[in-house]
Amino acid sequence: SAVISQKPSRDICQRGTSLTIQCQVDSQVTMMFWYRQQPGQSLTLIATANQGSEATYESGFVIDKFPISRPNLTFSTLTVSNMSPEDSSIYLCSHVEGLYPETQYFGPGTRLLVL
Amino acid sequence: SQQGEEDPQALSIQEGENATMNCSYKTSINNLQWYRQNSGRGLVHLILIRSNEREKHSGRLRVTLDTSKKSSSLLITASRAADTASYFCATDSGTYKYIFGTGTRLKVLA
């Protein structure tokens, strides 16, 4: 499977600031996704990152808070804007590959703590 | 919430014993996948089972799927301390939007 890397692996940020998380895949993939995992919780899909067009957001998530870029088939960024302590989570990117049914693979995650 | 439920929430066993985790979901699915997560890191894909399959094996892992009951189970045989992790099921209804279960925290004692 394609290897996914994320940067940064972790960060501590002050409230009111923004952080951009990068996700790099070592081969071209069609679909990329961003998830949030709040402390002790399961994963929640934030949005689907679409190459060449605006991301598709899930209910409860908006572009102003989580702007996403997908400039090509191997790279995506997620920005967490105007952060508050409630944004402290692990943020994971993923992609799907293989013949249907595709398997979803995840990056190592970015652990964010907002003070 | 569409989120699946997993039970138990936490499981503690001795090394060498078998561990069984259950996942229930709410809507019809195309496939179900199981993942392992160590200490809040990224998720490792374990196994995928299609909706028309009833059982699948991979090494020490055995997954069953009962679509009539909307449930799946993951069995880890002869557990090892290295199996200590959180385990999640995730279902796909054909939209690529995977819905994750609440997870089971497994602790294997040496």
Short mmCIF file of C-alpha atoms in Angstrom, two decimals:
data_model
loop_
_atom_site.label_atom_id
_atom_site.label_comp_id
_atom_site.label_asym_id
_atom_site.label_seq_id
_atom_site.Cartn_x
_atom_site.Cartn_y
_atom_site.Cartn_z
CA SER A 1 0.00 0.00 0.00
CA ALA A 2 1.00 3.62 -0.48
CA VAL A 3 2.90 5.09 2.45
CA ILE A 4 1.34 8.12 4.12
CA SER A 5 3.28 10.63 6.17
CA GLN A 6 2.03 13.55 8.20
CA LYS A 7 3.72 16.67 9.51
CA PRO A 8 3.93 17.71 12.25
CA SER A 9 3.61 14.55 14.31
CA ARG A 10 2.59 16.62 17.31
CA ASP A 11 2.27 20.25 18.32
CA ILE A 12 1.25 22.40 21.25
CA CYS A 13 -0.52 25.60 20.24
CA GLN A 14 -2.02 28.63 21.88
CA ARG A 15 -5.72 29.29 21.58
CA GLY A 16 -6.67 31.64 18.77
CA THR A 17 -3.86 30.51 16.51
CA SER A 18 -4.03 28.23 13.47
CA LEU A 19 -2.09 25.10 12.55
CA THR A 20 -1.68 23.52 9.14
CA ILE A 21 -1.16 19.78 8.98
CA GLN A 22 0.41 18.25 5.90
CA CYS A 23 -0.33 14.82 4.50
CA GLN A 24 1.90 13.28 1.85
CA VAL A 25 1.30 10.00 0.03
CA ASP A 26 4.15 8.35 -1.85
CA SER A 27 1.99 7.54 -4.86
CA GLN A 28 -0.99 9.09 -6.59
CA VAL A 29 -4.30 8.35 -4.91
CA THR A 30 -7.77 9.39 -5.91
CA MET A 31 -9.47 9.89 -2.59
CA MET A 32 -8.01 11.39 0.56
CA PHE A 33 -9.82 11.98 3.82
CA TRP A 34 -9.28 13.85 7.08
CA TYR A 35 -10.44 12.48 10.42
CA ARG A 36 -10.45 13.78 13.96
CA GLN A 37 -10.04 11.63 17.03
CA GLN A 38 -10.81 13.43 20.26
CA PRO A 39 -9.18 12.13 23.45
CA GLY A 40 -10.40 8.65 24.29
CA GLN A 41 -12.87 8.70 21.44
CA SER A 42 -13.31 7.05 18.08
CA LEU A 43 -12.62 8.61 14.69
CA THR A 44 -14.94 11.12 13.07
CA LEU A 45 -14.70 12.04 9.40
CA ILE A 46 -14.11 15.75 8.89
CA ALA A 47 -14.07 15.94 5.11
CA THR A 48 -13.12 14.35 1.82
CA ALA A 49 -10.26 16.19 0.15
CA ASN A 50 -11.02 16.48 -3.55
CA GLN A 51 -8.22 17.13 -6.02
CA GLY A 52 -8.84 20.30 -7.96
CA SER A 53 -12.04 21.25 -6.19
CA GLU A 54 -13.39 22.21 -2.81
CA ALA A 55 -13.41 19.64 -0.04
CA THR A 56 -16.67 17.94 0.91
CA TYR A 57 -17.39 18.47 4.60
CA GLU A 58 -19.36 16.29 6.94
CA SER A 59 -22.11 17.56 9.16
CA GLY A 60 -20.70 19.60 12.00
CA PHE A 61 -17.55 20.65 10.17
CA VAL A 62 -17.18 23.83 8.13
CA ILE A 63 -14.61 25.18 5.71
CA ASP A 64 -13.94 28.32 7.74
CA LYS A 65 -12.81 26.24 10.70
CA PHE A 66 -11.07 23.42 8.79
CA PRO A 67 -9.91 24.69 5.39
CA ILE A 68 -8.47 21.88 3.27
CA SER A 69 -6.28 21.98 0.21
CA ARG A 70 -5.60 19.20 -2.29
CA PRO A 71 -3.32 20.63 -4.97
CA ASN A 72 -2.42 17.26 -6.51
CA LEU A 73 -2.96 13.52 -6.18
CA THR A 74 -0.28 12.98 -3.54
CA PHE A 75 -0.68 15.88 -1.12
CA SER A 76 -3.26 17.52 1.11
CA THR A 77 -3.32 19.96 3.98
CA LEU A 78 -5.79 20.52 6.79
CA THR A 79 -5.76 23.77 8.72
CA VAL A 80 -7.30 24.00 12.16
CA SER A 81 -8.23 27.67 12.46
CA ASN A 82 -8.74 29.90 15.47
CA MET A 83 -8.03 27.00 17.78
CA SER A 84 -9.58 26.41 21.17
CA PRO A 85 -8.82 23.69 23.74
CA GLU A 86 -11.75 21.70 22.32
CA ASP A 87 -9.71 21.23 19.14
CA SER A 88 -7.16 19.16 21.03
CA SER A 89 -7.28 15.87 19.15
CA ILE A 90 -5.40 13.54 16.90
CA TYR A 91 -5.89 14.47 13.26
CA LEU A 92 -5.43 11.68 10.74
CA CYS A 93 -5.39 11.64 6.99
CA SER A 94 -6.23 8.55 5.00
CA HIS A 95 -6.72 7.27 1.51
CA VAL A 96 -8.37 4.28 -0.10
CA GLU A 97 -6.78 1.97 -2.61
CA GLY A 98 -7.25 -1.37 -4.21
CA LEU A 99 -10.03 -2.92 -6.18
CA TYR A 100 -13.49 -2.65 -4.72
CA PRO A 101 -13.99 -2.96 -1.87
CA GLU A 102 -11.11 -0.65 -1.31
CA THR A 103 -9.07 -0.70 1.85
CA GLN A 104 -8.59 2.52 3.77
CA TYR A 105 -5.08 3.29 5.00
CA PHE A 106 -4.16 5.90 7.57
CA GLY A 107 -1.25 8.18 8.22
CA PRO A 108 0.49 8.20 11.62
CA GLY A 109 -1.61 11.12 12.85
CA THR A 110 -0.89 14.57 14.24
CA ARG A 111 -1.40 14.97 17.95
CA LEU A 112 -2.55 18.51 18.71
CA LEU A 113 -2.81 20.09 22.14
CA VAL A 114 -4.34 23.54 22.40
CA LEU A 115 -3.70 25.49 25.58
CA SER B 1 -25.60 8.84 15.86
CA GLN B 2 -24.59 6.48 13.11
CA GLN B 3 -21.53 5.40 15.01
CA GLY B 4 -21.15 1.71 15.60
CA GLU B 5 -20.90 0.25 19.04
CA GLU B 6 -18.17 -2.05 20.20
CA ASP B 7 -18.06 -4.19 23.26
CA PRO B 8 -16.49 -4.63 25.54
CA GLN B 9 -15.12 -1.10 25.90
CA ALA B 10 -12.11 -2.54 27.68
CA LEU B 11 -10.71 -6.05 27.94
CA SER B 12 -7.83 -7.34 30.02
CA ILE B 13 -6.50 -10.86 29.48
CA GLN B 14 -3.43 -12.96 30.15
CA GLU B 15 -0.90 -13.64 27.44
CA GLY B 16 -1.84 -16.79 25.54
CA GLU B 17 -5.56 -16.36 26.03
CA ASN B 18 -7.97 -15.50 23.24
CA ALA B 19 -9.56 -12.06 22.95
CA THR B 20 -12.95 -11.47 21.37
CA MET B 21 -14.31 -8.07 20.46
CA ASN B 22 -17.73 -7.34 19.04
CA CYS B 23 -18.95 -4.60 16.77
CA SER B 24 -22.54 -3.67 15.98
CA TYR B 25 -23.67 -1.22 13.35
CA LYS B 26 -26.91 0.37 12.28
CA THR B 27 -27.19 0.51 8.50
CA SER B 28 -26.63 -1.88 5.61
CA ILE B 29 -23.00 -2.11 4.63
CA ASN B 30 -20.82 -3.09 1.69
CA ASN B 31 -17.87 -4.08 3.82
CA LEU B 32 -16.47 -3.87 7.30
CA GLN B 33 -12.86 -3.34 8.29
CA TRP B 34 -10.98 -3.82 11.54
CA TYR B 35 -8.12 -1.59 12.65
CA ARG B 36 -5.61 -1.53 15.47
CA GLN B 37 -4.32 1.64 17.10
CA ASN B 38 -1.37 1.67 19.45
CA SER B 39 -1.19 4.44 22.04
CA GLY B 40 -3.02 7.09 20.04
CA ARG B 41 -0.94 6.63 16.93
CA GLY B 42 -2.12 5.97 13.38
CA LEU B 43 -4.44 3.13 12.58
CA VAL B 44 -3.15 -0.13 11.20
CA HIS B 45 -5.46 -2.00 8.87
CA LEU B 46 -6.02 -5.58 10.01
CA ILE B 47 -8.66 -7.18 7.88
CA LEU B 48 -11.54 -6.41 5.52
CA ILE B 49 -14.64 -8.54 5.22
CA ARG B 50 -17.19 -8.08 2.46
CA SER B 51 -20.90 -8.06 3.15
CA ASN B 52 -21.31 -11.39 1.33
CA GLU B 53 -18.64 -13.08 3.44
CA ARG B 54 -19.28 -14.69 6.80
CA GLU B 55 -15.80 -15.40 8.07
CA LYS B 56 -12.25 -14.43 7.28
CA HIS B 57 -8.87 -15.38 8.72
CA SER B 58 -5.53 -13.67 8.77
CA GLY B 59 -2.83 -15.22 10.89
CA ARG B 60 -4.07 -15.18 14.49
CA LEU B 61 -7.06 -13.07 13.56
CA ARG B 62 -10.52 -14.38 12.80
CA VAL B 63 -13.34 -12.07 11.79
CA THR B 64 -16.98 -13.01 11.46
CA LEU B 65 -19.81 -11.01 10.00
CA ASP B 66 -23.53 -11.49 10.56
CA THR B 67 -25.38 -9.02 8.37
CA SER B 68 -28.77 -10.18 9.66
CA LYS B 69 -27.73 -9.07 13.15
CA LYS B 70 -25.63 -6.16 11.86
CA SER B 71 -22.69 -7.35 13.90
CA SER B 72 -19.11 -8.50 13.53
CA SER B 73 -16.58 -10.03 15.85
CA LEU B 74 -12.80 -10.02 15.94
CA LEU B 75 -11.04 -12.94 17.60
CA ILE B 76 -7.35 -12.76 18.41
CA THR B 77 -6.00 -16.17 19.32
CA ALA B 78 -3.00 -16.86 21.53
CA SER B 79 -2.68 -13.19 22.43
CA ARG B 80 0.67 -11.53 23.04
CA ALA B 81 1.67 -8.47 25.02
CA ALA B 82 2.29 -6.73 21.67
CA ASP B 83 -1.43 -7.07 20.89
CA THR B 84 -2.16 -4.47 23.57
CA ALA B 85 -3.91 -1.69 21.66
CA SER B 86 -7.29 -0.24 20.82
CA TYR B 87 -9.28 -2.04 18.15
CA PHE B 88 -11.86 -0.34 15.95
CA CYS B 89 -14.34 -1.59 13.41
CA ALA B 90 -15.30 0.65 10.49
CA THR B 91 -18.19 0.17 8.10
CA ASP B 92 -18.64 1.37 4.54
CA SER B 93 -22.07 1.68 2.99
CA GLY B 94 -20.66 2.30 -0.46
CA THR B 95 -19.92 5.99 -0.08
CA TYR B 96 -16.28 5.64 1.06
CA LYS B 97 -17.34 7.40 4.23
CA TYR B 98 -16.28 4.95 6.86
CA ILE B 99 -18.14 5.02 10.15
CA PHE B 100 -16.01 3.92 13.05
CA GLY B 101 -17.09 2.03 16.12
CA THR B 102 -16.39 3.22 19.62
CA GLY B 103 -13.41 0.92 20.02
CA THR B 104 -12.24 -1.77 22.43
CA ARG B 105 -9.15 -1.19 24.55
CA LEU B 106 -7.32 -4.50 24.86
CA LYS B 107 -4.64 -5.08 27.45
CA VAL B 108 -2.65 -8.29 27.32
CA LEU B 109 -0.77 -9.02 30.52
CA ALA B 110 2.56 -10.81 30.27
#
